[in-house]
Short mmCIF file of C-alpha atoms and ligand atoms in Angstrom, two decimals:
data_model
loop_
_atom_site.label_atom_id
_atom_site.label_comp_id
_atom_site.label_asym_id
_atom_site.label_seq_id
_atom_site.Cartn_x
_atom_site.Cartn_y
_atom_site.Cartn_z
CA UNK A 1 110.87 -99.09 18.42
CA UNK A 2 111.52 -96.16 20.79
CA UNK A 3 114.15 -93.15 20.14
CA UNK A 4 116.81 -95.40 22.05
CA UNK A 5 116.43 -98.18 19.53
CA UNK A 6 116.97 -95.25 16.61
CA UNK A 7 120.34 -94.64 18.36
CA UNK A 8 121.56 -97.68 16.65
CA UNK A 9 120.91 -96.18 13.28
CA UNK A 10 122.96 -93.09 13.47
CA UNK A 11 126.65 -92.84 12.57
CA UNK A 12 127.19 -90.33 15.35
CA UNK A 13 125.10 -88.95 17.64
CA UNK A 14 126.19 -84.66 16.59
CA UNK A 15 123.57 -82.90 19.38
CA UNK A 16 122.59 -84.51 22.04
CA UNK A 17 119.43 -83.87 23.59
CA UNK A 18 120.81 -81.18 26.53
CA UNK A 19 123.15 -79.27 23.92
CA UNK A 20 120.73 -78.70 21.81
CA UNK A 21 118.47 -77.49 24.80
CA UNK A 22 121.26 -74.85 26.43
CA UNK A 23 121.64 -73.67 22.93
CA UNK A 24 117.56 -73.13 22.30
CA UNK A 25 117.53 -70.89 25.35
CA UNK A 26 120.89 -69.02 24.39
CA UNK A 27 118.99 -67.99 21.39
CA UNK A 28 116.10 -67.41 23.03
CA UNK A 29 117.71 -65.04 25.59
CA UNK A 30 119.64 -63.26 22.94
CA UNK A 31 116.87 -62.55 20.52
CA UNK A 32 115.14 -61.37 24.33
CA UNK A 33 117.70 -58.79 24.29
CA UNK A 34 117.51 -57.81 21.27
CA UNK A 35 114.09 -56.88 21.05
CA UNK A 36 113.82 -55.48 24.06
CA UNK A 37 117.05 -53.80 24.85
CA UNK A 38 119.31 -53.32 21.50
CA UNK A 39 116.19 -51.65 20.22
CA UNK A 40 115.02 -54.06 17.14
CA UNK A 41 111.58 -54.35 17.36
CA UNK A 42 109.73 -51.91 14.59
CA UNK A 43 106.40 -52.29 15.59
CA UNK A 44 105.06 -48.78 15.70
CA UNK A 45 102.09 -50.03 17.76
CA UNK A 46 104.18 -52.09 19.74
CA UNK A 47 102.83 -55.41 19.29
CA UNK A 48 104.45 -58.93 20.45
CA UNK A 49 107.81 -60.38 18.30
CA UNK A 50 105.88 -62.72 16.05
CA UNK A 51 107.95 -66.18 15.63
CA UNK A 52 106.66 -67.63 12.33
CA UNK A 53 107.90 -71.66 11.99
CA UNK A 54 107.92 -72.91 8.62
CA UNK A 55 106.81 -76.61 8.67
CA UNK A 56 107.12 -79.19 9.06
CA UNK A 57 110.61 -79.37 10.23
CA UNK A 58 110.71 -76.33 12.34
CA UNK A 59 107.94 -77.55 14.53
CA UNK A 60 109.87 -79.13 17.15
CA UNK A 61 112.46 -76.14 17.33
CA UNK A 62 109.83 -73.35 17.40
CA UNK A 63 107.97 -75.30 20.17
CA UNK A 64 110.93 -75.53 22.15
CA UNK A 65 112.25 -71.19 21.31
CA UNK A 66 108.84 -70.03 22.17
CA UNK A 67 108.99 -71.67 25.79
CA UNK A 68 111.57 -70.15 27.57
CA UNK A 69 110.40 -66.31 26.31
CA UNK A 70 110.84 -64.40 29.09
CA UNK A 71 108.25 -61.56 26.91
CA UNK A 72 105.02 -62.30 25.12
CA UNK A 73 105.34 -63.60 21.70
CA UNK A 74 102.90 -64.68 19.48
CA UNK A 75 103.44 -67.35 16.76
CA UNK A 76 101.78 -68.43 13.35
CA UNK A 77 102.94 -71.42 11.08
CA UNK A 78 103.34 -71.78 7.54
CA UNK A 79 104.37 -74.76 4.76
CA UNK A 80 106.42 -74.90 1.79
CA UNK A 81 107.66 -77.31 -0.14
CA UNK A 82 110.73 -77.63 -2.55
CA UNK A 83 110.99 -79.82 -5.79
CA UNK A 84 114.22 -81.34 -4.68
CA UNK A 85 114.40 -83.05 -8.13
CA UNK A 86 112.66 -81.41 -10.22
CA UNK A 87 113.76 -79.26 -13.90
CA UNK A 88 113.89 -75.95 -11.94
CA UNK A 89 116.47 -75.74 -9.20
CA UNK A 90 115.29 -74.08 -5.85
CA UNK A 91 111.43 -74.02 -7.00
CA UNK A 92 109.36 -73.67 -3.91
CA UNK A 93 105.58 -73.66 -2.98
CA UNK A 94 103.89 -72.34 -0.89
CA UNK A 95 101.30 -74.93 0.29
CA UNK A 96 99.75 -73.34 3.73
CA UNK A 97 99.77 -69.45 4.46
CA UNK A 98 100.16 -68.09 7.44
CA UNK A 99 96.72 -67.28 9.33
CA UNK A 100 97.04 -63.47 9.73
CA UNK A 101 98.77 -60.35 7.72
CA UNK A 102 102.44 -59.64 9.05
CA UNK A 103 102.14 -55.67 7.90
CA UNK A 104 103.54 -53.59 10.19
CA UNK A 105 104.58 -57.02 12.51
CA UNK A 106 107.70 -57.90 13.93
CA UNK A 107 108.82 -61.30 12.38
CA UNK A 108 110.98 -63.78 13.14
CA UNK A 109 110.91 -66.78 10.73
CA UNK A 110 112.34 -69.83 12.56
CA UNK A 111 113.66 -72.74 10.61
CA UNK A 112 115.12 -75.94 11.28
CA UNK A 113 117.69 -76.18 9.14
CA UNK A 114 119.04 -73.94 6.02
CA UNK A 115 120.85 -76.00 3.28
CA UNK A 116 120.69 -74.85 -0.29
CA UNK A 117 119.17 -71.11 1.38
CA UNK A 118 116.18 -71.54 -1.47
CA UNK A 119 113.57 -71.91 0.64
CA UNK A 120 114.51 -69.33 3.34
CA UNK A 121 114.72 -66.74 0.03
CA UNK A 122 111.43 -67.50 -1.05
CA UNK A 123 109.90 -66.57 2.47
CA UNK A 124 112.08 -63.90 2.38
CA UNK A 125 110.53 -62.45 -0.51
CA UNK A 126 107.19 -63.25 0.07
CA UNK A 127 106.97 -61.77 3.56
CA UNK A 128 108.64 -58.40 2.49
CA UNK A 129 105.81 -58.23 -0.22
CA UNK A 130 103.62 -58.14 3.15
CA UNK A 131 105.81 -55.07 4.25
CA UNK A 132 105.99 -56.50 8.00
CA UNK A 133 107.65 -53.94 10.26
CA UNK A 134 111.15 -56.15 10.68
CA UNK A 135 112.53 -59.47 9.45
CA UNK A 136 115.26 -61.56 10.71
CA UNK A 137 115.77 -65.14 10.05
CA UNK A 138 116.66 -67.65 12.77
CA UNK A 139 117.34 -71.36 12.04
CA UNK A 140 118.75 -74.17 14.25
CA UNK A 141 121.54 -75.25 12.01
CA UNK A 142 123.04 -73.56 9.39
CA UNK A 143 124.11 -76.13 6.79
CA UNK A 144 126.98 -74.26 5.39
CA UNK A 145 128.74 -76.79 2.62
CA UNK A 146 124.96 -76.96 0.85
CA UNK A 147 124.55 -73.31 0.27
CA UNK A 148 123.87 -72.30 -3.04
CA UNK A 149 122.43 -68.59 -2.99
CA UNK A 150 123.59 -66.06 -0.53
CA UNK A 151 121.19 -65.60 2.18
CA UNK A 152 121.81 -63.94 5.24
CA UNK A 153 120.95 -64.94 8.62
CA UNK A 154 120.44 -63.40 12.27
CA UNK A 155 120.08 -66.29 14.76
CA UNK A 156 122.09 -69.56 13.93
CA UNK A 157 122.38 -72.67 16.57
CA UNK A 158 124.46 -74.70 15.25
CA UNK A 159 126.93 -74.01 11.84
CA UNK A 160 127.13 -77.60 10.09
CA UNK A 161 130.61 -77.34 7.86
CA UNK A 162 129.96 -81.19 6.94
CA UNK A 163 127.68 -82.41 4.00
CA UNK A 164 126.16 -84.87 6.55
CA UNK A 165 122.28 -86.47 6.34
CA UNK A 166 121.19 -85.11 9.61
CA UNK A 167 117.58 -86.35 11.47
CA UNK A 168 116.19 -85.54 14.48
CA UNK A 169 114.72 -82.42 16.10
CA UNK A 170 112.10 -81.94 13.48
CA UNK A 171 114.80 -83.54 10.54
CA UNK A 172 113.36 -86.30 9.06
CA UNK A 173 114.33 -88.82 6.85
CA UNK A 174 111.09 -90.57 4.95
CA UNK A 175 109.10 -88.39 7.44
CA UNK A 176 110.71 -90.76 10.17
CA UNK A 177 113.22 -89.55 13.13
CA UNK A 178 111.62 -86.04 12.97
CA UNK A 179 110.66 -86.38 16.88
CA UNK A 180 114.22 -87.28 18.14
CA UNK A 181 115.40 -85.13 20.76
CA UNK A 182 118.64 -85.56 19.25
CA UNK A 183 120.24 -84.34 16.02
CA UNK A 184 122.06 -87.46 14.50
CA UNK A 185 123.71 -88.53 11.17
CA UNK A 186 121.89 -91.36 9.32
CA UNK A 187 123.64 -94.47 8.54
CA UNK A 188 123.89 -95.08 5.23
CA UNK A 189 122.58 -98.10 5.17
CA UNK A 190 118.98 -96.82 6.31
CA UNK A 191 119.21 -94.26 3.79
CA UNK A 192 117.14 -95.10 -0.36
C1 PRP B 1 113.80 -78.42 4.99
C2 PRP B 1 113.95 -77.33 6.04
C3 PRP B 1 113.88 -76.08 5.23
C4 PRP B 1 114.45 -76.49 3.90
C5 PRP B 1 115.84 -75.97 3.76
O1 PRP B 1 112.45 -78.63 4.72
O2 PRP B 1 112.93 -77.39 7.01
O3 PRP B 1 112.56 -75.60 5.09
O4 PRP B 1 114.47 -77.91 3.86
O5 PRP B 1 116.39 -76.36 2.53
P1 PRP B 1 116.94 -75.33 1.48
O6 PRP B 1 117.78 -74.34 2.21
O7 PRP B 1 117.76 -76.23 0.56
O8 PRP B 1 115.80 -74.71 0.76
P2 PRP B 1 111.93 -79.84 3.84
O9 PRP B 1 111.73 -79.40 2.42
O10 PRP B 1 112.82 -81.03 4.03
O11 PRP B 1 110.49 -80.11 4.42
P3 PRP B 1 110.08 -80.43 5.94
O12 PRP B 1 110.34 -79.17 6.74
O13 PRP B 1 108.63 -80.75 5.86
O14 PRP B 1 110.92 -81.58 6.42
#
């Protein structure tokens, strides 16, 4: 069953393939400027922006930011997981570092999506512990109606007012639909 097939499954089709493309380079052209013209990057020794995707949804988005960089970047990857239903709300773990130390680094951490803002607060944490030069935070969509902490962040795509169950673009449901090239809502009936 190809991606067309998966069409039939969504309620609405909310990004299509080439919005979500203008968009990716929009972002990537403005964080461009910014580190190179409005004077962000920290790095006293002046090394590359560092883009740091936190899997596994962000894979798809960070392979498609880093492209269109018109300046070297350099990027590392790292996993967490949450306990959506476990006894501790917004519990995360950290279940594959990154390869290198981020001291002194400019870092970009690039998300997929930010719902609850738990897990974005947790690698907010944790990578100021590493005391990297700069940190900004960057997702595709910015779930707004699921926040529950306060959590600020620098590069947004797309702000999501709607409690919607979103796939595609690296969104998966059941680890399915993550390699979309779309950004859909789920059915219901495909969803439990
Ligand atoms: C998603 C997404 C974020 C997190 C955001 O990951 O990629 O990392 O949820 O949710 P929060 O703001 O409520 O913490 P998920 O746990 O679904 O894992 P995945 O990236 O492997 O799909």
């Amino acid at each position: 069953m190809g991606s067309l097939q998966f069409e039939d499954r969504m309620s609405k089709i909310l990004f299509t393939e080439a919005v979500i493309q203008r968009r990716v380079k929009e972002m990537a052209a403005q964080i461009t400027a910014d580190y190179t013209e409005n004077g962000l990057a920290e790095d006293l020794k002046g090394r590359p922006l560092l883009l740091v995707g936190v899997l596994r949804g962000a894979l798809v988005f960070l392979a498609d930011l880093a492209r269109p960089f018109p300046i070297p970047v350099e990027y590392d990857l790292i996993s967490v997981s949450s306990y959506r239903n476990g006894t501790a709300p917004g519990a995360v773990r950290l279940v594959k570092d990154l390869e290198k130390p981020i001291e002194g680094r400019d870092v970009l951490l690039v998300e997929d999506i930010i719902d609850t803002g738990y897990t974005i607060e947790y690698l907010r944490r944790s990578f100021i512990a590493r005391k990297p030069a700069s940190l900004r935070v960057c997702t595709l969509v910015d779930k707004i109606a699921r926040r529950e902490i306060a959590t600020n962040i620098d590069y947004r795509g797309f702000a999501l007012e709607e409690d919607e169950f979103i796939v595609g673009y690296g969104m998966d449901y059941a680890e399915l639909y993550r390699n979309l090239p779309y950004i859909g809502v789920l059915k219901p009936e495909y969803i439990g």
